[in-house]
PDB file of C-alpha atoms in Angstrom:
ATOM      1  CA  MET A   1      41.919   7.656   3.840  1.00 87.00           C
ATOM      2  CA  PHE A   2      39.321   4.985   4.579  1.00 88.00           C
ATOM      3  CA  MET A   3      37.601   7.223   7.124  1.00 89.00           C
ATOM      4  CA  LEU A   4      37.534  10.030   4.571  1.00 92.00           C
ATOM      5  CA  ILE A   5      35.769   7.793   2.040  1.00 93.00           C
ATOM      6  CA  LEU A   6      33.235   6.662   4.639  1.00 91.00           C
ATOM      7  CA  GLN A   7      32.616  10.278   5.651  1.00 91.00           C
ATOM      8  CA  ALA A   8      32.102  11.290   2.009  1.00 94.00           C
ATOM      9  CA  ILE A   9      29.566   8.492   1.488  1.00 95.00           C
ATOM     10  CA  GLU A  10      27.761   9.512   4.680  1.00 93.00           C
ATOM     11  CA  ASN A  11      27.665  13.191   3.705  1.00 94.00           C
ATOM     12  CA  PHE A  12      26.423  12.399   0.195  1.00 96.00           C
ATOM     13  CA  ALA A  13      23.696  10.062   1.490  1.00 96.00           C
ATOM     14  CA  LEU A  14      22.493  12.598   4.060  1.00 95.00           C
ATOM     15  CA  ALA A  15      22.550  15.386   1.450  1.00 95.00           C
ATOM     16  CA  LEU A  16      20.346  13.303  -0.861  1.00 94.00           C
ATOM     17  CA  ILE A  17      17.894  12.508   1.926  1.00 95.00           C
ATOM     18  CA  ILE A  18      17.638  16.039   3.317  1.00 94.00           C
ATOM     19  CA  GLY A  19      17.856  17.896   0.012  1.00 91.00           C
ATOM     20  CA  GLY A  20      15.392  15.631  -1.759  1.00 89.00           C
ATOM     21  CA  GLY A  21      12.958  15.704   1.149  1.00 86.00           C
ATOM     22  CA  ILE A  22      12.997  19.486   1.309  1.00 87.00           C
ATOM     23  CA  VAL A  23      12.536  19.836  -2.455  1.00 86.00           C
ATOM     24  CA  MET A  24       9.674  17.334  -2.476  1.00 82.00           C
ATOM     25  CA  ALA A  25       7.949  18.876   0.555  1.00 78.00           C
ATOM     26  CA  ALA A  26       8.496  22.527  -0.371  1.00 80.00           C
ATOM     27  CA  ALA A  27       8.153  22.469  -4.150  1.00 74.00           C
ATOM     28  CA  VAL A  28       6.552  19.347  -5.590  1.00 72.00           C
ATOM     29  CA  ARG A  29       3.863  18.621  -2.996  1.00 70.00           C
ATOM     30  CA  PRO A  30       2.395  22.159  -2.815  1.00 68.00           C
ATOM     31  CA  LEU A  31       2.339  22.422  -6.604  1.00 70.00           C
ATOM     32  CA  LEU A  32       0.547  19.116  -7.091  1.00 67.00           C
ATOM     33  CA  SER A  33      -1.731  19.602  -4.056  1.00 65.00           C
ATOM     34  CA  GLY A  34      -2.902  22.947  -5.402  1.00 64.00           C
ATOM     35  CA  LYS A  35      -3.656  21.480  -8.820  1.00 63.00           C
ATOM     36  CA  LEU A  36      -5.374  18.502  -7.204  1.00 61.00           C
ATOM     37  CA  ALA A  37      -7.611  20.759  -5.103  1.00 60.00           C
ATOM     38  CA  LEU A  38      -8.658  22.710  -8.201  1.00 60.00           C
ATOM     39  CA  SER A  39      -9.551  19.575 -10.138  1.00 57.00           C
ATOM     40  CA  SER A  40     -11.023  17.464  -7.343  1.00 59.00           C
ATOM     41  CA  GLY A  41     -14.261  16.766  -9.213  1.00 60.00           C
ATOM     42  CA  SER A  42     -12.808  16.159 -12.655  1.00 63.00           C
ATOM     43  CA  ASP A  43     -11.206  13.232 -14.441  1.00 68.00           C
ATOM     44  CA  LEU A  44      -7.850  14.958 -14.003  1.00 71.00           C
ATOM     45  CA  ALA A  45      -7.750  14.334 -10.231  1.00 69.00           C
ATOM     46  CA  PRO A  46      -6.746  10.637 -10.353  1.00 73.00           C
ATOM     47  CA  MET A  47      -3.972  11.430 -12.821  1.00 76.00           C
ATOM     48  CA  LEU A  48      -2.575  14.230 -10.630  1.00 75.00           C
ATOM     49  CA  GLU A  49      -2.806  11.986  -7.566  1.00 74.00           C
ATOM     50  CA  GLU A  50      -0.880   9.269  -9.410  1.00 78.00           C
ATOM     51  CA  ILE A  51       1.788  11.763 -10.522  1.00 79.00           C
ATOM     52  CA  SER A  52       2.175  12.882  -6.908  1.00 77.00           C
ATOM     53  CA  ILE A  53       2.470   9.316  -5.611  1.00 78.00           C
ATOM     54  CA  ASN A  54       4.946   8.360  -8.355  1.00 81.00           C
ATOM     55  CA  ALA A  55       7.106  11.428  -7.687  1.00 82.00           C
ATOM     56  CA  TRP A  56       7.265  10.631  -3.983  1.00 84.00           C
ATOM     57  CA  ASN A  57       7.995   6.965  -4.766  1.00 86.00           C
ATOM     58  CA  ARG A  58      11.028   7.945  -6.831  1.00 90.00           C
ATOM     59  CA  TYR A  59      12.367  10.108  -4.018  1.00 90.00           C
ATOM     60  CA  ASN A  60      11.578   7.436  -1.411  1.00 91.00           C
ATOM     61  CA  ARG A  61      13.481   4.765  -3.350  1.00 93.00           C
ATOM     62  CA  LEU A  62      16.497   7.063  -3.717  1.00 94.00           C
ATOM     63  CA  ALA A  63      16.322   7.959  -0.025  1.00 95.00           C
ATOM     64  CA  LEU A  64      16.013   4.255   0.853  1.00 96.00           C
ATOM     65  CA  VAL A  65      19.208   3.454  -1.067  1.00 97.00           C
ATOM     66  CA  SER A  66      20.922   6.412   0.616  1.00 96.00           C
ATOM     67  CA  ALA A  67      19.770   5.291   4.069  1.00 96.00           C
ATOM     68  CA  ALA A  68      20.959   1.750   3.339  1.00 97.00           C
ATOM     69  CA  ALA A  69      24.363   3.128   2.316  1.00 96.00           C
ATOM     70  CA  LEU A  70      24.435   5.181   5.514  1.00 95.00           C
ATOM     71  CA  LEU A  71      23.611   2.109   7.592  1.00 95.00           C
ATOM     72  CA  ILE A  72      26.334   0.088   5.841  1.00 95.00           C
ATOM     73  CA  VAL A  73      28.865   2.855   6.522  1.00 94.00           C
ATOM     74  CA  ASP A  74      27.879   2.883  10.198  1.00 91.00           C
ATOM     75  CA  VAL A  75      28.108  -0.920  10.455  1.00 92.00           C
ATOM     76  CA  ILE A  76      31.579  -0.827   8.867  1.00 93.00           C
ATOM     77  CA  ARG A  77      32.652   1.839  11.354  1.00 90.00           C
ATOM     78  CA  VAL A  78      31.393  -0.133  14.336  1.00 89.00           C
ATOM     79  CA  LEU A  79      32.805  -3.476  13.144  1.00 91.00           C
ATOM     80  CA  ALA A  80      36.187  -1.937  12.311  1.00 89.00           C
ATOM     81  CA  ARG A  81      36.154  -0.199  15.689  1.00 86.00           C
ATOM     82  CA  LEU A  82      36.535   3.144  13.952  1.00 81.00           C
ATOM     83  CA  SER A  83      33.624   4.414  16.004  1.00 78.00           C
ATOM     84  CA  SER A  84      31.745   3.378  19.094  1.00 75.00           C
ATOM     85  CA  ALA A  85      28.729   5.606  18.435  1.00 80.00           C
ATOM     86  CA  TYR A  86      25.936   3.058  18.471  1.00 87.00           C
ATOM     87  CA  TRP A  87      23.327   5.830  18.594  1.00 91.00           C
ATOM     88  CA  HIS A  88      24.337   6.792  15.045  1.00 90.00           C
ATOM     89  CA  LEU A  89      23.738   3.217  13.901  1.00 91.00           C
ATOM     90  CA  VAL A  90      20.349   3.086  15.648  1.00 94.00           C
ATOM     91  CA  LEU A  91      19.210   6.377  14.074  1.00 95.00           C
ATOM     92  CA  ALA A  92      20.279   5.190  10.615  1.00 94.00           C
ATOM     93  CA  PHE A  93      18.312   1.969  11.170  1.00 96.00           C
ATOM     94  CA  LEU A  94      15.228   3.928  12.312  1.00 96.00           C
ATOM     95  CA  MET A  95      15.460   6.105   9.211  1.00 96.00           C
ATOM     96  CA  LEU A  96      15.682   3.017   7.005  1.00 96.00           C
ATOM     97  CA  ALA A  97      12.649   1.500   8.761  1.00 97.00           C
ATOM     98  CA  ALA A  98      10.651   4.727   8.320  1.00 96.00           C
ATOM     99  CA  LEU A  99      11.497   4.795   4.609  1.00 95.00           C
ATOM    100  CA  ILE A 100      10.373   1.180   4.222  1.00 96.00           C
ATOM    101  CA  GLY A 101       7.135   2.170   5.980  1.00 94.00           C
ATOM    102  CA  LYS A 102       6.688   5.104   3.600  1.00 92.00           C
ATOM    103  CA  LEU A 103       7.115   2.837   0.586  1.00 93.00           C
ATOM    104  CA  ALA A 104       4.542   0.406   2.007  1.00 93.00           C
ATOM    105  CA  VAL A 105       2.012   3.204   2.565  1.00 91.00           C
ATOM    106  CA  ASP A 106       2.704   4.608  -0.907  1.00 86.00           C
ATOM    107  CA  LYS A 107       2.024   1.163  -2.368  1.00 88.00           C
ATOM    108  CA  GLN A 108      -1.335   1.092  -0.567  1.00 87.00           C
ATOM    109  CA  LEU A 109      -2.151   4.605  -1.818  1.00 81.00           C
ATOM    110  CA  LYS A 110      -1.356   3.614  -5.385  1.00 83.00           C
ATOM    111  CA  GLN A 111      -3.346   0.367  -5.138  1.00 84.00           C
ATOM    112  CA  ARG A 112      -6.356   2.251  -3.778  1.00 77.00           C
ATOM    113  CA  LEU A 113      -6.041   4.805  -6.568  1.00 77.00           C
ATOM    114  CA  ASN A 114      -5.776   2.091  -9.237  1.00 76.00           C
ATOM    115  CA  THR A 115      -8.753   0.218  -7.795  1.00 79.00           C
ATOM    116  CA  TYR A 116     -11.147   3.091  -7.089  1.00 72.00           C
ATOM    117  CA  ALA A 117      -9.791   5.833  -9.422  1.00 68.00           C
ATOM    118  CA  ALA A 118     -11.616   9.134  -8.841  1.00 65.00           C
ATOM    119  CA  ASP A 119     -13.440   7.796  -5.757  1.00 68.00           C
ATOM    120  CA  ALA A 120     -10.099   7.269  -3.995  1.00 63.00           C
ATOM    121  CA  VAL A 121      -9.024  10.901  -4.420  1.00 68.00           C
ATOM    122  CA  GLY A 122      -9.946  12.778  -1.264  1.00 67.00           C
ATOM    123  CA  SER A 123     -11.313   9.669   0.448  1.00 71.00           C
ATOM    124  CA  LYS A 124     -10.885   9.199   4.179  1.00 80.00           C
ATOM    125  CA  GLU A 125      -8.463   6.294   3.707  1.00 78.00           C
ATOM    126  CA  GLN A 126      -6.406   8.110   1.074  1.00 74.00           C
ATOM    127  CA  ASN A 127      -6.135  11.243   3.227  1.00 76.00           C
ATOM    128  CA  ALA A 128      -5.116   9.157   6.256  1.00 83.00           C
ATOM    129  CA  GLY A 129      -2.409   7.509   4.152  1.00 82.00           C
ATOM    130  CA  HIS A 130      -1.127  10.891   3.007  1.00 79.00           C
ATOM    131  CA  ARG A 131      -1.011  12.151   6.606  1.00 86.00           C
ATOM    132  CA  LEU A 132       0.962   9.075   7.676  1.00 90.00           C
ATOM    133  CA  VAL A 133       3.426   9.619   4.819  1.00 87.00           C
ATOM    134  CA  GLU A 134       3.815  13.269   5.867  1.00 86.00           C
ATOM    135  CA  ARG A 135       4.543  12.277   9.477  1.00 91.00           C
ATOM    136  CA  LEU A 136       7.088   9.687   8.362  1.00 92.00           C
ATOM    137  CA  THR A 137       8.718  12.271   6.091  1.00 90.00           C
ATOM    138  CA  LYS A 138       9.057  14.684   9.008  1.00 91.00           C
ATOM    139  CA  LEU A 139      10.536  11.924  11.175  1.00 94.00           C
ATOM    140  CA  ILE A 140      13.055  11.014   8.460  1.00 94.00           C
ATOM    141  CA  LEU A 141      14.105  14.632   7.993  1.00 94.00           C
ATOM    142  CA  VAL A 142      14.516  15.162  11.746  1.00 95.00           C
ATOM    143  CA  ILE A 143      16.651  12.019  12.051  1.00 95.00           C
ATOM    144  CA  ALA A 144      18.758  13.070   9.056  1.00 95.00           C
ATOM    145  CA  LEU A 145      19.249  16.540  10.536  1.00 94.00           C
ATOM    146  CA  ILE A 146      20.322  15.025  13.857  1.00 94.00           C
ATOM    147  CA  LEU A 147      22.853  12.869  12.003  1.00 92.00           C
ATOM    148  CA  VAL A 148      24.185  15.952  10.212  1.00 92.00           C
ATOM    149  CA  VAL A 149      24.330  18.187  13.278  1.00 92.00           C
ATOM    150  CA  LEU A 150      25.748  15.537  15.607  1.00 85.00           C
ATOM    151  CA  PRO A 151      28.248  13.630  13.478  1.00 71.00           C
ATOM    152  CA  GLU A 152      30.126  10.656  14.891  1.00 68.00           C
TER     153      GLU A 152
END
């Protein structure tokens, strides 16, 4: 019964991470990026950029909690000797670290936007931050997919 509960928590956490990441990357980002490109010279651009950052922050916080729950489940399994799959624990830790990195970059993006407003939108630093967030998102999704495809 205990293993069933741990498996349910793991499945739910991975579903939130993968499902939310796909929705954010496939639906929210293209919608806001298109609107941002159309209004790059107007006063609307900083507001759309902030909406985009805030939307990703909400997902990232939820994914961070899910990854923490996944890591706790894996630690419980290893400590209780229910599993000896240390690779699962390491991947969950890497995912948690990548999510913490994403939140740190998002904080920098938001600070830059709050400080420089319209000048920050489309700037070299802001674009580099967005690219880093995209790479971290891809890494997180790949790790989550590996954890789904290769369960303990």
